[in-house]
Tab-separated table of C-alpha atoms and ligand atoms in Angstrom:
chain	number	residue	atom	x	y	z
A	1	MET	CA	10.630	-12.262	-11.060
A	2	ALA	CA	11.794	-10.718	-7.674
A	3	SER	CA	10.297	-11.768	-4.433
A	4	LEU	CA	10.101	-10.544	-0.901
A	5	GLU	CA	9.175	-13.288	1.717
A	6	PHE	CA	8.164	-13.237	5.347
A	7	SER	CA	9.155	-16.595	6.594
A	8	ASN	CA	7.752	-17.846	10.064
A	9	ILE	CA	8.153	-14.192	11.463
A	10	SER	CA	7.410	-13.737	15.123
A	11	PHE	CA	7.815	-10.508	17.071
A	12	ALA	CA	7.191	-8.902	20.367
A	13	TYR	CA	7.955	-5.382	21.768
A	14	ILE	CA	7.572	-6.769	25.249
A	15	ASP	CA	8.484	-10.450	25.637
A	16	THR	CA	5.235	-11.455	27.181
A	17	GLN	CA	3.111	-9.903	24.621
A	18	PRO	CA	3.573	-11.286	21.062
A	19	VAL	CA	2.678	-8.821	18.399
A	20	LEU	CA	3.241	-11.112	15.261
A	21	LYS	CA	2.861	-14.713	15.214
A	22	GLN	CA	4.585	-16.970	12.707
A	23	ILE	CA	3.877	-14.897	9.641
A	24	ASP	CA	4.333	-16.630	6.332
A	25	LEU	CA	3.779	-14.336	3.399
A	26	GLU	CA	5.244	-13.700	0.068
A	27	LEU	CA	5.173	-10.432	-2.241
A	28	CYS	CA	6.188	-10.782	-5.690
A	29	SER	CA	7.205	-8.226	-8.136
A	30	ASN	CA	4.204	-7.416	-10.482
A	31	GLU	CA	1.601	-7.720	-7.731
A	32	ILE	CA	-0.265	-5.485	-5.355
A	33	VAL	CA	-1.117	-7.105	-1.982
A	34	GLY	CA	-3.235	-5.409	0.551
A	35	ILE	CA	-3.134	-5.882	4.299
A	36	LEU	CA	-6.359	-5.391	6.189
A	37	GLY	CA	-6.749	-5.669	10.061
A	38	PRO	CA	-8.147	-3.996	13.019
A	39	ASN	CA	-6.274	-1.334	15.009
A	40	GLY	CA	-3.321	-2.781	16.856
A	41	ALA	CA	-3.295	-6.063	14.627
A	42	GLY	CA	0.349	-5.753	13.796
A	43	LYS	CA	0.239	-4.255	10.393
A	44	SER	CA	2.779	-1.535	10.789
A	45	THR	CA	5.164	-3.724	12.709
A	46	LEU	CA	5.133	-6.012	10.053
A	47	LEU	CA	6.405	-3.341	7.466
A	48	ARG	CA	8.884	-2.088	10.009
A	49	ILE	CA	10.260	-5.646	10.026
A	50	ALA	CA	10.625	-5.610	6.036
A	51	ASN	CA	13.084	-2.937	5.917
A	52	GLY	CA	15.060	-3.921	9.254
A	53	LEU	CA	13.743	-1.202	11.402
A	54	LEU	CA	12.721	-3.899	13.773
A	55	ARG	CA	14.246	-7.427	13.878
A	56	PRO	CA	12.070	-10.294	14.508
A	57	GLN	CA	12.695	-12.680	17.437
A	58	SER	CA	12.409	-15.521	15.042
A	59	GLY	CA	11.879	-16.169	11.341
A	60	GLU	CA	13.485	-14.721	8.382
A	61	VAL	CA	12.922	-12.017	5.778
A	62	LEU	CA	13.891	-13.186	2.310
A	63	LEU	CA	14.774	-10.745	-0.551
A	64	ASN	CA	15.047	-13.122	-3.725
A	65	ASN	CA	15.715	-16.050	-1.257
A	66	GLN	CA	18.429	-14.306	0.795
A	67	ASP	CA	18.082	-13.752	4.299
A	68	ILE	CA	18.071	-9.980	4.919
A	69	THR	CA	17.048	-10.003	8.591
A	70	LYS	CA	20.412	-9.181	9.795
A	71	GLN	CA	21.317	-6.501	7.178
A	72	VAL	CA	21.450	-2.972	8.190
A	73	THR	CA	18.385	-0.748	7.192
A	74	SER	CA	20.497	1.608	5.018
A	75	ARG	CA	21.611	-1.364	2.861
A	76	LEU	CA	18.190	-2.169	2.076
A	77	ALA	CA	16.977	1.284	1.326
A	78	GLY	CA	17.576	1.146	-2.228
A	79	GLN	CA	15.701	-2.182	-2.644
A	80	ILE	CA	12.772	-2.055	-0.292
A	81	ILE	CA	10.948	1.062	0.634
A	82	VAL	CA	8.665	1.384	3.639
A	83	THR	CA	6.637	4.439	4.094
A	84	PHE	CA	5.508	5.506	7.395
A	85	GLN	CA	1.957	5.630	8.826
A	86	PHE	CA	2.664	8.906	10.607
A	87	THR	CA	4.400	10.763	7.953
A	88	ARG	CA	6.235	13.271	10.111
A	89	GLN	CA	8.522	10.490	11.211
A	90	GLN	CA	10.235	10.229	7.873
A	91	PHE	CA	10.625	14.020	7.236
A	92	PHE	CA	13.920	15.607	8.287
A	93	ALA	CA	14.665	18.301	5.728
A	94	SER	CA	13.573	22.115	6.097
A	95	THR	CA	11.620	22.289	2.817
A	96	VAL	CA	9.679	19.872	0.577
A	97	GLU	CA	12.284	20.449	-2.274
A	98	LYS	CA	15.339	19.721	0.097
A	99	GLU	CA	13.330	16.511	1.267
A	100	LEU	CA	13.176	15.190	-2.229
A	101	ARG	CA	16.852	16.374	-3.268
A	102	THR	CA	18.314	14.466	-0.417
A	103	THR	CA	16.690	11.267	-1.517
A	104	LEU	CA	17.453	11.780	-5.059
A	105	THR	CA	21.196	12.439	-4.373
A	106	LEU	CA	21.615	9.229	-2.552
A	107	HIS	CA	20.104	7.122	-5.441
A	108	GLU	CA	21.172	9.169	-8.654
A	109	GLU	CA	24.631	10.119	-9.325
A	110	ASP	CA	24.051	12.266	-12.575
A	111	LYS	CA	23.342	15.837	-11.478
A	112	SER	CA	21.092	16.592	-14.628
A	113	GLN	CA	19.115	13.605	-14.344
A	114	GLN	CA	18.698	14.328	-10.364
A	115	ILE	CA	17.111	17.835	-11.555
A	116	HIS	CA	15.007	16.125	-14.083
A	117	LEU	CA	13.696	13.590	-11.647
A	118	LEU	CA	12.967	16.367	-9.136
A	119	GLU	CA	10.959	18.503	-11.313
A	120	SER	CA	9.021	15.456	-12.785
A	121	LEU	CA	8.235	14.245	-9.141
A	122	ILE	CA	7.271	17.740	-8.063
A	123	THR	CA	4.887	18.159	-11.119
A	124	GLN	CA	3.497	14.818	-10.988
A	125	PHE	CA	2.542	14.948	-7.138
A	126	GLY	CA	1.266	18.656	-7.443
A	127	LEU	CA	4.030	20.036	-4.973
A	128	ASN	CA	5.054	22.935	-6.908
A	129	MET	CA	3.450	25.623	-4.944
A	130	LEU	CA	4.921	23.837	-1.835
A	131	ARG	CA	8.339	23.266	-2.741
A	132	ASP	CA	9.735	25.910	-0.316
A	133	HIS	CA	7.379	24.943	2.435
A	134	HIS	CA	8.451	23.050	5.447
A	135	PRO	CA	7.187	19.486	5.400
A	136	TYR	CA	5.620	19.828	8.877
A	137	THR	CA	3.318	22.797	7.672
A	138	LEU	CA	1.787	20.718	4.840
A	139	SER	CA	-1.811	19.501	5.330
A	140	GLY	CA	-2.142	15.725	5.937
A	141	GLY	CA	-3.028	14.959	2.425
A	142	GLU	CA	-0.159	16.952	1.130
A	143	GLN	CA	2.341	15.114	3.474
A	144	ARG	CA	1.007	11.895	2.023
A	145	ARG	CA	1.656	13.105	-1.586
A	146	LEU	CA	5.269	14.171	-0.483
A	147	ALA	CA	5.946	10.817	1.199
A	148	MET	CA	4.839	8.864	-2.056
A	149	ALA	CA	7.017	11.183	-4.079
A	150	ILE	CA	9.892	10.441	-1.863
A	151	ALA	CA	9.258	6.904	-2.229
A	152	MET	CA	9.115	7.069	-6.003
A	153	ALA	CA	12.564	8.932	-5.953
A	154	VAL	CA	14.007	5.518	-5.211
A	155	PRO	CA	14.596	3.017	-7.787
A	156	ALA	CA	13.466	0.120	-5.521
A	157	THR	CA	11.591	-3.228	-6.470
A	158	PHE	CA	9.370	-3.420	-3.287
A	159	PHE	CA	7.272	-0.730	-1.881
A	160	LEU	CA	5.463	-1.174	1.348
A	161	LEU	CA	3.127	1.637	2.263
A	162	ASP	CA	1.625	2.165	5.565
A	163	GLU	CA	-1.733	3.931	4.966
A	164	PRO	CA	-1.058	5.912	1.986
A	165	THR	CA	-4.979	6.438	1.704
A	166	ALA	CA	-5.037	8.365	5.086
A	167	ASN	CA	-6.248	11.965	4.626
A	168	ALA	CA	-6.640	11.416	0.768
A	169	ASP	CA	-9.577	13.076	-1.065
A	170	GLN	CA	-11.192	11.291	-3.969
A	171	GLU	CA	-8.798	12.855	-6.492
A	172	ALA	CA	-5.923	11.856	-4.475
A	173	LEU	CA	-7.199	8.265	-4.220
A	174	ILE	CA	-7.725	7.918	-8.074
A	175	PHE	CA	-4.268	9.410	-8.599
A	176	LEU	CA	-2.634	6.995	-5.974
A	177	SER	CA	-4.523	4.029	-7.717
A	178	LYS	CA	-3.145	5.137	-11.058
A	179	ILE	CA	0.274	5.429	-9.856
A	180	LEU	CA	0.484	2.109	-7.933
A	181	ARG	CA	-0.883	0.214	-11.093
A	182	LYS	CA	1.655	1.828	-13.135
A	183	MET	CA	4.235	0.586	-10.673
A	184	LYS	CA	3.013	-2.821	-10.886
A	185	THR	CA	3.170	-2.850	-14.646
A	186	GLU	CA	6.875	-1.664	-14.210
A	187	GLY	CA	7.505	-4.773	-12.417
A	188	LYS	CA	7.354	-3.473	-8.609
A	189	GLY	CA	5.960	-5.399	-5.971
A	190	VAL	CA	3.502	-3.175	-3.948
A	191	MET	CA	2.190	-4.057	-0.307
A	192	ILE	CA	-0.630	-1.624	1.027
A	193	VAL	CA	-1.822	-1.291	4.523
A	194	SER	CA	-5.275	0.576	4.432
A	195	HIS	CA	-8.404	0.716	6.282
A	196	ASP	CA	-10.069	1.964	2.926
A	197	ILE	CA	-11.711	-1.332	2.021
A	198	GLU	CA	-13.275	0.046	-1.208
A	199	PHE	CA	-9.644	1.135	-2.273
A	200	GLN	CA	-8.288	-2.337	-1.227
A	201	LEU	CA	-11.021	-4.337	-3.096
A	202	ALA	CA	-10.410	-2.002	-6.105
A	203	LEU	CA	-6.695	-2.300	-6.488
A	204	CYS	CA	-5.268	-5.345	-4.843
A	205	ASP	CA	-4.715	-8.689	-6.571
A	206	ARG	CA	-4.556	-10.469	-3.068
A	207	LEU	CA	-5.711	-9.326	0.360
A	208	ILE	CA	-4.313	-10.444	3.617
A	209	ILE	CA	-6.501	-10.257	6.754
A	210	LEU	CA	-4.291	-9.874	9.945
A	211	ILE	CA	-5.831	-10.062	13.263
A	212	ASP	CA	-4.136	-10.272	16.655
A	213	GLY	CA	-0.696	-10.745	14.911
A	214	SER	CA	-1.855	-13.827	12.800
A	215	ILE	CA	-2.778	-14.297	9.200
A	216	GLN	CA	-6.525	-15.218	9.178
A	217	PHE	CA	-7.262	-15.268	5.506
A	218	ILE	CA	-5.477	-14.829	2.239
A	219	GLY	CA	-7.579	-14.379	-1.105
A	220	THR	CA	-8.622	-12.430	-3.982
A	221	PRO	CA	-10.901	-9.475	-3.578
A	222	VAL	CA	-13.760	-11.749	-4.730
A	223	ASP	CA	-12.957	-14.357	-2.094
A	224	ILE	CA	-13.051	-11.729	0.643
A	225	ILE	CA	-16.510	-10.310	-0.492
A	226	ASN	CA	-17.809	-13.836	-0.517
A	227	THR	CA	-16.393	-14.668	2.660
A	228	GLN	CA	-17.672	-11.441	4.320
A	229	LYS	CA	-21.191	-12.053	3.334
A	230	LYS	CA	-21.269	-14.312	6.428
A	231	LYS	CA	-20.152	-11.391	8.437
A	232	LYS	CA	-16.928	-13.160	9.502
A	233	TRP	CA	-14.963	-10.023	10.339
A	234	ASN	CA	-16.380	-7.198	12.374
A	235	PHE	CA	-13.715	-4.674	11.596
A	236	PHE	CA	-14.826	-3.780	8.245
A	237	GLU	CA	-17.924	-3.921	5.918
A	238	ILE	CA	-18.072	-4.653	2.379
A	239	PRO	CA	-19.231	-1.420	0.446
A	240	GLU	CA	-22.855	-1.515	-0.820
A	241	ILE	CA	-21.827	-1.466	-4.449
A	242	TYR	CA	-20.615	-5.195	-4.271
A	243	PRO	CA	-23.768	-6.771	-2.895
A	244	PHE	CA	-25.672	-4.604	-5.591
A	245	ILE	CA	-23.473	-6.000	-8.370
A	246	GLN	CA	-24.124	-9.516	-7.082
A	247	ARG	CA	-27.904	-8.841	-7.169
A	248	LEU	CA	-27.557	-7.642	-10.810
A	249	GLU	CA	-25.393	-10.697	-11.431
A	250	ARG	CA	-28.232	-13.029	-9.896
A	251	GLU	CA	-30.964	-11.267	-12.091
A	252	GLY	CA	-29.182	-13.176	-14.840
A	253	SER	CA	-28.263	-10.905	-17.686
A	254	HIS	CA	-24.674	-10.299	-16.574
A	255	PRO	CA	-23.029	-13.574	-15.245
A	256	ASP	CA	-19.408	-12.991	-13.865
A	257	LEU	CA	-20.282	-9.354	-13.325
A	258	LEU	CA	-18.578	-9.196	-9.946
A	259	LYS	CA	-15.351	-10.791	-11.218
A	260	SER	CA	-15.231	-8.367	-14.204
A	261	TYR	CA	-15.951	-5.407	-11.939
A	262	VAL	CA	-13.231	-6.501	-9.458
A	263	ALA	CA	-10.675	-7.087	-12.568
A	264	GLU	CA	-11.342	-3.699	-13.896
A	265	LYS	CA	-8.951	-1.530	-11.990
A	266	ASP	CA	-9.651	1.915	-13.209
A	267	PHE	CA	-12.355	3.797	-11.024
A	268	GLU	CA	-13.818	5.634	-14.082
A	269	ASN	CA	-14.063	2.526	-15.960
A	270	LYS	CA	-15.790	0.775	-13.132
A	271	PHE	CA	-18.243	3.499	-12.868
A	272	THR	CA	-18.957	3.499	-16.661
A	273	MET	CA	-19.455	-0.281	-16.435
A	274	ILE	CA	-22.302	-0.031	-13.856
A	275	SER	CA	-23.966	2.964	-15.428
A	276	ASN	CA	-24.112	1.196	-18.797
A	277	ILE	CA	-25.711	-1.823	-17.327
A	278	LEU	CA	-28.169	0.417	-15.405
A	279	GLY	CA	-28.899	2.462	-18.750
A	280	GLU	CA	-29.818	-1.100	-20.326
A	281	LYS	CA	-32.555	-1.595	-17.796
B	1	ATP	N1	7.258	0.790	20.102
B	1	ATP	C1	6.209	-0.034	20.610
B	1	ATP	N2	6.314	-0.403	21.970
B	1	ATP	C2	5.538	-1.316	22.653
B	1	ATP	N3	4.350	-1.722	21.827
B	1	ATP	C3	4.166	-1.266	20.633
B	1	ATP	C4	5.080	-0.489	20.077
B	1	ATP	N4	4.516	-0.211	18.792
B	1	ATP	C5	3.393	-0.719	18.629
B	1	ATP	N5	3.301	-1.439	19.726
B	1	ATP	C6	1.960	-2.325	19.995
B	1	ATP	O1	2.060	-3.469	19.037
B	1	ATP	C7	0.730	-3.670	18.684
B	1	ATP	C8	0.707	-3.526	17.096
B	1	ATP	O2	0.923	-2.307	16.648
B	1	ATP	P1	0.910	-1.728	15.179
B	1	ATP	O3	1.329	-0.548	15.199
B	1	ATP	O4	1.700	-2.808	14.337
B	1	ATP	O5	-0.811	-2.103	14.911
B	1	ATP	P2	-1.310	-1.666	13.387
B	1	ATP	O6	-2.130	-2.955	12.907
B	1	ATP	O7	-0.469	-1.144	12.545
B	1	ATP	O8	-2.480	-0.739	13.872
B	1	ATP	P3	-3.334	0.658	13.232
B	1	ATP	O9	-4.372	0.059	12.478
B	1	ATP	O10	-3.832	1.237	14.618
B	1	ATP	O11	-2.241	1.518	12.669
B	1	ATP	C9	-0.134	-2.685	19.375
B	1	ATP	O12	-0.934	-3.306	20.332
B	1	ATP	C10	0.730	-1.661	19.790
B	1	ATP	O13	0.208	-0.931	20.871
B	2	MG	MG1	-0.433	0.943	11.750
């Protein structure tokens, strides 16, 4: 199993103002880890450190136990993908198709395979009508789709995604969730920064709470739900469905309902699960 580890990472943009403080965190292949934290907590900074865009003042980033902190970003590009919170920062070509082509050319030598992958990504991410458009003219949600398609064009092991849920409508969220779960089954490690708590609870195996540059909590979605009952954190609220499920659980006929609901990663199946229970009543 592959691993990406942040070991005792500290970072400051300005010497007197630490942004990350002694971060210890591991991401394995086959797992989806979510990062939750208020604005300015240091989430995007942490991701930029993973692919060498920023260098920590102290600590190491280890890829399969090897320190990569001093490697240049381009050498890590085939192994660790980091998508940007502000998608425009990553686009440089004049059309959607060229943008994808450029990435594919870097990672796939075989020309016919390049074309096959290009068409498959364009179809999968619903970009066909937009292929000749300039990336900057795409809507927010379309830019996110393009950014994900570019990320998927790289045969990397670790994907660190900065707010992939921003601008996404319900259909896009379900699509994204399916893609990320598929990546996990293919042995990829995924880290997601997102303010969409519902999405994070539904998808992630583990959640990390980062506040003011420090990790405050690491746990499963069920751990987070149970801890947040005491209103421990004020930057997010547990969606109403979860207390409702716990009430159903307490009523007695469905022990461990919360656990099974969280374990079910398919949104449609989650819905069916609850509808069936309500139907019984
Ligand atoms: N280039 C920079 N120069 C100086 N300070 C910066 C720079 N980039 C970020 N910061 C500061 O570092 C802190 C962490 O920023 P970061 O972007 O990592 O937060 P975040 O957790 O991703 O927040 P958000 O949820 O708003 O995206 C913030 O206080 C921010 O103002
Ligand atoms: Mg951010």
